[in-house]
Short mmCIF file of C-alpha atoms in Angstrom, two decimals:
data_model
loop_
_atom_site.label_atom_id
_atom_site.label_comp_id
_atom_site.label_asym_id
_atom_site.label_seq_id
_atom_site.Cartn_x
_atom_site.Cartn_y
_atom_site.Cartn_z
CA UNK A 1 -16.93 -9.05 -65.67
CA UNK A 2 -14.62 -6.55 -66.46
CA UNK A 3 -12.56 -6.26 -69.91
CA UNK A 4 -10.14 -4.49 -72.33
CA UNK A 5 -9.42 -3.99 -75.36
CA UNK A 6 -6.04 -2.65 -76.76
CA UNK A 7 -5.83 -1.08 -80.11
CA UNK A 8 -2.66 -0.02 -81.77
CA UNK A 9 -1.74 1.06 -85.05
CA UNK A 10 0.02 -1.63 -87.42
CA UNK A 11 3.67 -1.50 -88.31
CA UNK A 12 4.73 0.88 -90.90
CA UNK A 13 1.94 3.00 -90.53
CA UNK A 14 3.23 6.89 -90.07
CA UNK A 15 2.09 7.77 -86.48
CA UNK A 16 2.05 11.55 -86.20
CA UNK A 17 1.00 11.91 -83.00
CA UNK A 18 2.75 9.35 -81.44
CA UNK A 19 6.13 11.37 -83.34
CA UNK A 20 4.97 14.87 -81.30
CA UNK A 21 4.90 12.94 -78.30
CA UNK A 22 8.21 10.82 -78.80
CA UNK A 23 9.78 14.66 -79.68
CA UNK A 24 8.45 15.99 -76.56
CA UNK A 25 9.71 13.57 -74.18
CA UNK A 26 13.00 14.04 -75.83
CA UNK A 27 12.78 18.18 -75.21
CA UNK A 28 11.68 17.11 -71.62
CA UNK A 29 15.22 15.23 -71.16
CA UNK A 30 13.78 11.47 -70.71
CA UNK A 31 16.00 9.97 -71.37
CA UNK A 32 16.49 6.13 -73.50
CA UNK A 33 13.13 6.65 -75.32
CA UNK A 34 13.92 5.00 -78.78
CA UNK A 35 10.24 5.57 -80.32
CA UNK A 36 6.62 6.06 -79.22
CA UNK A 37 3.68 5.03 -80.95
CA UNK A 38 0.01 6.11 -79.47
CA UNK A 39 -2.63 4.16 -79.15
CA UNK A 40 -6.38 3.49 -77.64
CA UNK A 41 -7.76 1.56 -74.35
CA UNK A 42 -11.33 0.75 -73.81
CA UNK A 43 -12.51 -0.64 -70.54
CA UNK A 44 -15.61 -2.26 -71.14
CA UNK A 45 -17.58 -3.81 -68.34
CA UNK A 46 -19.51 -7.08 -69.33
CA UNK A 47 -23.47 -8.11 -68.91
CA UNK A 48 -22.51 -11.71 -68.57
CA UNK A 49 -20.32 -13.45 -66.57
CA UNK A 50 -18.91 -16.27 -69.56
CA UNK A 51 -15.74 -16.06 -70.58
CA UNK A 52 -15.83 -17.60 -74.01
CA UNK A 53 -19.04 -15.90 -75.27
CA UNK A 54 -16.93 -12.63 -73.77
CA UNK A 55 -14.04 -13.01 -76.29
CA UNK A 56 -16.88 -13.42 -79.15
CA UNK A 57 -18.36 -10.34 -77.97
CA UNK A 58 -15.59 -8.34 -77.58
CA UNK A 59 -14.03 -9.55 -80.60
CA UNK A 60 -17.10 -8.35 -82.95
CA UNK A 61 -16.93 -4.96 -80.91
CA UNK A 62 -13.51 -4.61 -82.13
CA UNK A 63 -14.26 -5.56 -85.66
CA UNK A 64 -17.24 -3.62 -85.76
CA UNK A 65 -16.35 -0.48 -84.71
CA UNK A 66 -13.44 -0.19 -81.77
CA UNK A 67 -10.86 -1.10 -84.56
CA UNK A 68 -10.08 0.03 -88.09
CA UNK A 69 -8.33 -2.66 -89.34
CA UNK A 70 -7.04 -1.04 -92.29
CA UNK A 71 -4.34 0.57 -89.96
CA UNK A 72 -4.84 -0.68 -86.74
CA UNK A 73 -4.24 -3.99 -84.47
CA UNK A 74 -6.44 -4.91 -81.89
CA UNK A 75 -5.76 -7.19 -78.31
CA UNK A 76 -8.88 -8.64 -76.15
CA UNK A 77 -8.85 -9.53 -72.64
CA UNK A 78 -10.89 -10.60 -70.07
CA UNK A 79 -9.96 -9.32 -66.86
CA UNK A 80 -12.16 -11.19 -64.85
CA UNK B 1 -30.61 16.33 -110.75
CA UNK B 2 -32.24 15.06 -107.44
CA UNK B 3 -29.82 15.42 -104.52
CA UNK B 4 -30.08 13.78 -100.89
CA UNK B 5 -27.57 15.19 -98.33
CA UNK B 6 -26.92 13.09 -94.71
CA UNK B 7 -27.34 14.78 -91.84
CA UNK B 8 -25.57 12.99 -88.67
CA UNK B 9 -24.99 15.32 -85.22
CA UNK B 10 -21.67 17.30 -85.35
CA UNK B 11 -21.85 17.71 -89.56
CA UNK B 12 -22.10 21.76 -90.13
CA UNK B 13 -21.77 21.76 -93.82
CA UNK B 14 -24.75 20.59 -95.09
CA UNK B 15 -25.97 24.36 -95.67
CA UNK B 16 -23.17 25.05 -97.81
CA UNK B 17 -23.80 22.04 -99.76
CA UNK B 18 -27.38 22.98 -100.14
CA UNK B 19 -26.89 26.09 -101.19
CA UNK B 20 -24.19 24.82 -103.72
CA UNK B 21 -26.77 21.98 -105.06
CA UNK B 22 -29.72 23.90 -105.27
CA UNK B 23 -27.35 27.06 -107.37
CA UNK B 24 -26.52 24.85 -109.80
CA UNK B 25 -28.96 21.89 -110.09
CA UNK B 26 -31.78 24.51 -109.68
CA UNK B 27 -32.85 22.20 -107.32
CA UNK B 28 -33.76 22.00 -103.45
CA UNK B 29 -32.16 18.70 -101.90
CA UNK B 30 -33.08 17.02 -99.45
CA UNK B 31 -32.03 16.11 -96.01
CA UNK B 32 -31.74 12.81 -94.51
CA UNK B 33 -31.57 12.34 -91.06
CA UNK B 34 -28.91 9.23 -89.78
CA UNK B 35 -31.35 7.63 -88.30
CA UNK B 36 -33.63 7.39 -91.29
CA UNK B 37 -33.67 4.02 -92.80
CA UNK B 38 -34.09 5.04 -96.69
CA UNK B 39 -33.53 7.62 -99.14
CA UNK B 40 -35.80 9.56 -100.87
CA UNK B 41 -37.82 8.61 -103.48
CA UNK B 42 -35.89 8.63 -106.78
CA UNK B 43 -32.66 9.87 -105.43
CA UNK B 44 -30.04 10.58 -108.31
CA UNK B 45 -27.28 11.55 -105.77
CA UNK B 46 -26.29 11.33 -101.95
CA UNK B 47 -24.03 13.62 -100.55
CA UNK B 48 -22.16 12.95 -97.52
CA UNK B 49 -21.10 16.88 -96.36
CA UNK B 50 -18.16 17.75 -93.77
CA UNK B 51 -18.66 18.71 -90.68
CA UNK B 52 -17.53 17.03 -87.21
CA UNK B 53 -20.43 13.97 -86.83
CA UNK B 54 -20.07 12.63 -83.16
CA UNK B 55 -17.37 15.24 -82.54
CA UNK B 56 -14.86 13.05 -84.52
CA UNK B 57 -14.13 10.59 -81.47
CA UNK B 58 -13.07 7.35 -81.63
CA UNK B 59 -12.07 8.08 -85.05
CA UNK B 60 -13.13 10.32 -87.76
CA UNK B 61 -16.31 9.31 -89.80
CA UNK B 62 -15.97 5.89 -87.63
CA UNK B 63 -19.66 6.41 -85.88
CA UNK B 64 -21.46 8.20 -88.90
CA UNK B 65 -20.26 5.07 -91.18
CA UNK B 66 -22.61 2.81 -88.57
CA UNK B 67 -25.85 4.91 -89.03
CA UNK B 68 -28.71 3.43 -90.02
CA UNK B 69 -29.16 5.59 -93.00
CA UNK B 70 -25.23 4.35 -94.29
CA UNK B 71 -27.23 0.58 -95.00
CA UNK B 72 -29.48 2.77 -97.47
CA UNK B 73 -26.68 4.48 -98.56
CA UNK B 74 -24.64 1.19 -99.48
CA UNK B 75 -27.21 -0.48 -100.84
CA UNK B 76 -28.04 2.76 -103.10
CA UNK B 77 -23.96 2.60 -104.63
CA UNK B 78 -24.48 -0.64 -105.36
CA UNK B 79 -27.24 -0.51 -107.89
CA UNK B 80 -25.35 2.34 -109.44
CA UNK B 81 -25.69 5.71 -107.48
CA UNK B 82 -23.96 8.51 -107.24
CA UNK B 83 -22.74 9.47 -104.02
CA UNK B 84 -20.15 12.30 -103.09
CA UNK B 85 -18.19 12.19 -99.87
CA UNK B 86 -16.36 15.62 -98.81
CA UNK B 87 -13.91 16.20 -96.01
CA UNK B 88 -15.55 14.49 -92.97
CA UNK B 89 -18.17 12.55 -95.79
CA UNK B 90 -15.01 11.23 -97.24
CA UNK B 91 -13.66 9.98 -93.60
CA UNK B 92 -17.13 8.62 -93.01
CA UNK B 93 -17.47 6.72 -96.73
CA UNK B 94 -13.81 5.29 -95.81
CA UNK B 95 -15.15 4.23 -92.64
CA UNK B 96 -18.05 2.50 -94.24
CA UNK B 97 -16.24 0.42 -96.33
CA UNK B 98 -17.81 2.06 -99.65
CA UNK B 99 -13.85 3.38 -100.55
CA UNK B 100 -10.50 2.06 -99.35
CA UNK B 101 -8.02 3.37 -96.91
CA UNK B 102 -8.65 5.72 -94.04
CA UNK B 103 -7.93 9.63 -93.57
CA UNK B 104 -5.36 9.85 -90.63
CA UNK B 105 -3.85 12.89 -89.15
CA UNK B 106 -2.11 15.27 -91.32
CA UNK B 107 1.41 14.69 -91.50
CA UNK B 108 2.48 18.25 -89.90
CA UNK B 109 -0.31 17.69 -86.87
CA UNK B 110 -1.96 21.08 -87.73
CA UNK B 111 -5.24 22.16 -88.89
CA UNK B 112 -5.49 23.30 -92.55
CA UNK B 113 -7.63 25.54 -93.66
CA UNK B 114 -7.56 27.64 -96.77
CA UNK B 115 -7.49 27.43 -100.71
CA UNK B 116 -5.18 24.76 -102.15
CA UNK B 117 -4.82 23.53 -105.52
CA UNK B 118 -5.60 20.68 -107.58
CA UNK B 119 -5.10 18.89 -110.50
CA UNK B 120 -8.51 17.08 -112.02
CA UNK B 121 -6.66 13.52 -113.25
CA UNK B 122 -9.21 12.80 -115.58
CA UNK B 123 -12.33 14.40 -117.08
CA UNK B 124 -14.33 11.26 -118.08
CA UNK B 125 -15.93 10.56 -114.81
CA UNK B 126 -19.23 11.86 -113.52
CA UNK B 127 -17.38 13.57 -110.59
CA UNK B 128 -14.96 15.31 -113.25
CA UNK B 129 -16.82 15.95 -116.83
CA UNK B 130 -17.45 19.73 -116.02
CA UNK B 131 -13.84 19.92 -116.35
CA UNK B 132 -10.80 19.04 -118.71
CA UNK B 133 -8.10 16.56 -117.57
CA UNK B 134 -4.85 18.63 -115.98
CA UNK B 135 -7.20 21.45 -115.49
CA UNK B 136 -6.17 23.17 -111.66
CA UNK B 137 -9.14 23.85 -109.92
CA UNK B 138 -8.42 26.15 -106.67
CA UNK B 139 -10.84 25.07 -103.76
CA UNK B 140 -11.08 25.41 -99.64
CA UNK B 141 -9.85 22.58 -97.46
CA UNK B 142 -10.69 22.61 -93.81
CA UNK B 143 -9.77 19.35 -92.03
CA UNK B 144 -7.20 18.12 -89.34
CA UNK B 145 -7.54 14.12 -90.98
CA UNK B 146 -6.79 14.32 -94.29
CA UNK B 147 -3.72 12.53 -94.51
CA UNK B 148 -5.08 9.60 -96.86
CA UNK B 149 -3.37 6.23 -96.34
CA UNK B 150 -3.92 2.81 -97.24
CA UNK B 151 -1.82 -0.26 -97.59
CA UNK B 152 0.78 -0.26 -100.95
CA UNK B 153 -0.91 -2.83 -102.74
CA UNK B 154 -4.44 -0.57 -102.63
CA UNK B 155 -2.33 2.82 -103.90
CA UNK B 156 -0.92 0.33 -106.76
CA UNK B 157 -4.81 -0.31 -107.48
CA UNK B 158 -6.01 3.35 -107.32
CA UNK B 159 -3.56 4.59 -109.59
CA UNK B 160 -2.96 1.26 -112.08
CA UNK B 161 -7.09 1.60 -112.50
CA UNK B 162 -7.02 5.55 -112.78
CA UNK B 163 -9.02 6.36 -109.37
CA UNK B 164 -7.16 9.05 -108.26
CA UNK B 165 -9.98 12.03 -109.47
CA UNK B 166 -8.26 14.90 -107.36
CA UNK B 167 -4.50 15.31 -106.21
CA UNK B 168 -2.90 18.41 -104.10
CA UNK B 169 -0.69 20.55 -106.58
CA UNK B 170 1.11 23.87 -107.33
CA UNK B 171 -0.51 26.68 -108.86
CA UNK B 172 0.54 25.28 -112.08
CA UNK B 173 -0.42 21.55 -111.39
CA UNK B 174 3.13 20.44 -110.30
CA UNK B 175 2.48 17.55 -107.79
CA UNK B 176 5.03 16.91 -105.46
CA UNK B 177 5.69 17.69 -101.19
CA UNK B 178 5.86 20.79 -100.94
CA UNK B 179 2.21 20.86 -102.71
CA UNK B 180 1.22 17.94 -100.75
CA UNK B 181 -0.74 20.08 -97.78
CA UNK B 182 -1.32 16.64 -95.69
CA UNK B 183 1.26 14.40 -96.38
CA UNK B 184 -1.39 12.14 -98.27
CA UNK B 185 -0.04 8.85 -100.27
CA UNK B 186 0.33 9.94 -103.43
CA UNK B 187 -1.33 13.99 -102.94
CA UNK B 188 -4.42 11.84 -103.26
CA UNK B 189 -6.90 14.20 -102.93
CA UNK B 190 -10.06 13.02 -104.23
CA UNK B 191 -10.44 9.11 -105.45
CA UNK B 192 -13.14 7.35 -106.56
CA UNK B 193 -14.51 3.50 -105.69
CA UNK B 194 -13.61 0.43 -108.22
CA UNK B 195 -17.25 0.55 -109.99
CA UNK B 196 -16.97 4.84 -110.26
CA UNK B 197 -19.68 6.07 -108.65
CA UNK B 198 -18.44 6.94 -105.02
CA UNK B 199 -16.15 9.55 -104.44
CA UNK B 200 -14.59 10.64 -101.58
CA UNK B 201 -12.69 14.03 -101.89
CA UNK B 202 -10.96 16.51 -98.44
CA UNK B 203 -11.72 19.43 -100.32
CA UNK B 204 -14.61 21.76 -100.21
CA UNK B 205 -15.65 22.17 -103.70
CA UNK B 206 -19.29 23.43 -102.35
CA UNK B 207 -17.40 26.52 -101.05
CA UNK B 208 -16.43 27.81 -104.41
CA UNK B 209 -19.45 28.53 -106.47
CA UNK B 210 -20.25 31.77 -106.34
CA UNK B 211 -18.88 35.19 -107.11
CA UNK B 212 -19.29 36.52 -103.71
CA UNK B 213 -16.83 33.43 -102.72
CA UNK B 214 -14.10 35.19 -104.48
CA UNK B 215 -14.04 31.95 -107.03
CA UNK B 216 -16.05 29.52 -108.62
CA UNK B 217 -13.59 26.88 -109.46
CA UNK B 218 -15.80 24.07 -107.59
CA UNK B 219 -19.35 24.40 -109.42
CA UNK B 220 -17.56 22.59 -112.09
CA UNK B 221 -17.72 19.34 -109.90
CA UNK B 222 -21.82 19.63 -109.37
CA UNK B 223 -22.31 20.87 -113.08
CA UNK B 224 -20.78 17.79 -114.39
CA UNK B 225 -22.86 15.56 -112.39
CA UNK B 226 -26.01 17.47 -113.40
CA UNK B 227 -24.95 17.09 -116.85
CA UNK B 228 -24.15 13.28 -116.78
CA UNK B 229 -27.39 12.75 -114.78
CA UNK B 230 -29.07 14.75 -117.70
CA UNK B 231 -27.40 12.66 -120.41
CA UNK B 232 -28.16 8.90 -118.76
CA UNK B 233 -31.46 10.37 -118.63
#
């Protein structure tokens, strides 16, 4: 069973990175880009093949370690 | 003054903080491997050096904070231990959960490395007794995460409870952006946990002890700790 987890940095936390990118595109001439903010995807592949034990599992990945939730948000899904 | 340092893959500043312990301690410390499950034997302090543990993916410190040895580590800070966190140890004792807030990229994206400034808060701490409160110590930094952050209710805690050990100033102690190398909340340098015995600084005080480093600004950090160890004793 395949997964993913999204994690993105909370609101009103200074993204850097994602500002250096945002400025680039602008210097490239793409145009109607407002703001960018960067963030991580993790495609995990699962042992087992139930879906609600996979949200548990995935869940305590993100807590654990995929995720700082000082700064950052995190989305689980199971892809099937 | 018996000093443990961590040793997780990717660190490469353990040396230096050997070297520095040993100079003014007088004694040899020694090193823990991550996936070592206890300290040594009467351990007064735990040093978590810089380096680049797990080549700083995911996120900086994030992997090191999981080691096995970090359970000893925690469990060492909270019966009372001394433990000092610098540049990548600060990133991994944030990750850990043993200080708040997390190191995040520097506000200008680049790599700093050289001396910088800083203004020593308050002297009455173990991490600060070797020197006088509004002394400006002159130290390396070498990090591209050292951008401290937390939410605005933890800042209001670090400064209402006088945490903040180390801040980013002038020459002359003048705090303010220009002096602020990272963009840190607050210049926070250096802070300490709520209980005072874990500190996490960016700075390389290790790097400043000797003549032959063109300064010795920093021993003031270790021989304060040797001398509070000394006095509890």
């Amino acid at each position: 069973m395949k997964a993913r987890v999204t994690v993105t940095l909370k609101t009103g936390i200074l993204d850097p990175q994602g500002k250096a990118i945002e400025d680039a595109l602008k210097s490239l001439g793409v145009d109607g880009i407002a703001s960018v903010r960067q963030g991580k995807v993790f495609d995990i592949e699962l042992a087992g093949a139930d879906k609600a034990k996979a949200e548990a599992v995935l869940k305590a990945a993100a807590d654990k370690l995929l995720a700082n939730t000082v700064i950052e948000n995190y989305r689980v899904e199971v892809l099937g | 003054m018996k000093s443990a340092i961590l040793v997780f893959p990717g660190i490469n500043r353990e040396r230096d903080m050997a070297r520095a312990l040993r100079l003014v301690s007088g004694r040899q410390p020694a090193m823990v491997w991550h996936a070592e499950t206890s300290l040594p034997e009467g351990t007064d302090l735990v040093v978590v050096p810089g380096g680049f543990s797990y080549g700083d993916y995911l996120r900086c410190g994030a992997i090191a904070a999981r080691a096995p040895v970090m359970d000893a580590v925690r469990a060492f800070a909270s019966r009372g231990g001394l433990v000092l966190g610098v540049c990548n140890g600060f990133q991994i004792l944030c990750e850990s959960g043993l200080l708040p807030g997390i190191l995040m990229r520097n506000a200008r994206l680049k790599f700093i490395c050289h001396d910088v400034h800083l203004r020593v808060e308050r002297s009455d701490t173990p991490f600060t007794r070797g020197y006088n409160a509004g002394q400006v110590i002159r130290v390396p930094v070498a990090h591209g995460e050292g951008n401290y952050a937390a939410d605005e209710e933890t800042v209001r805690r670090l400064e209402g409870e006088g945490r903040v050990l180390y801040r980013y100033c002038s020459p002359s102690g003048e705090i303010g952006d220009t002096h602020n190398i990272n963009g840190a909340a607050q210049s926070i340098a250096g802070i300490i946990n709520e209980r005072g015995n874990v500190l996490g600084m960016m700075p390389h005080p290790e790097n400043h002890v000797e003549d032959v480093m063109g300064c010795t600004d920093g021993r003031g950090l270790f021989a304060g700790l040797v001398a509070h160890l000394e006095r509890a004793a």
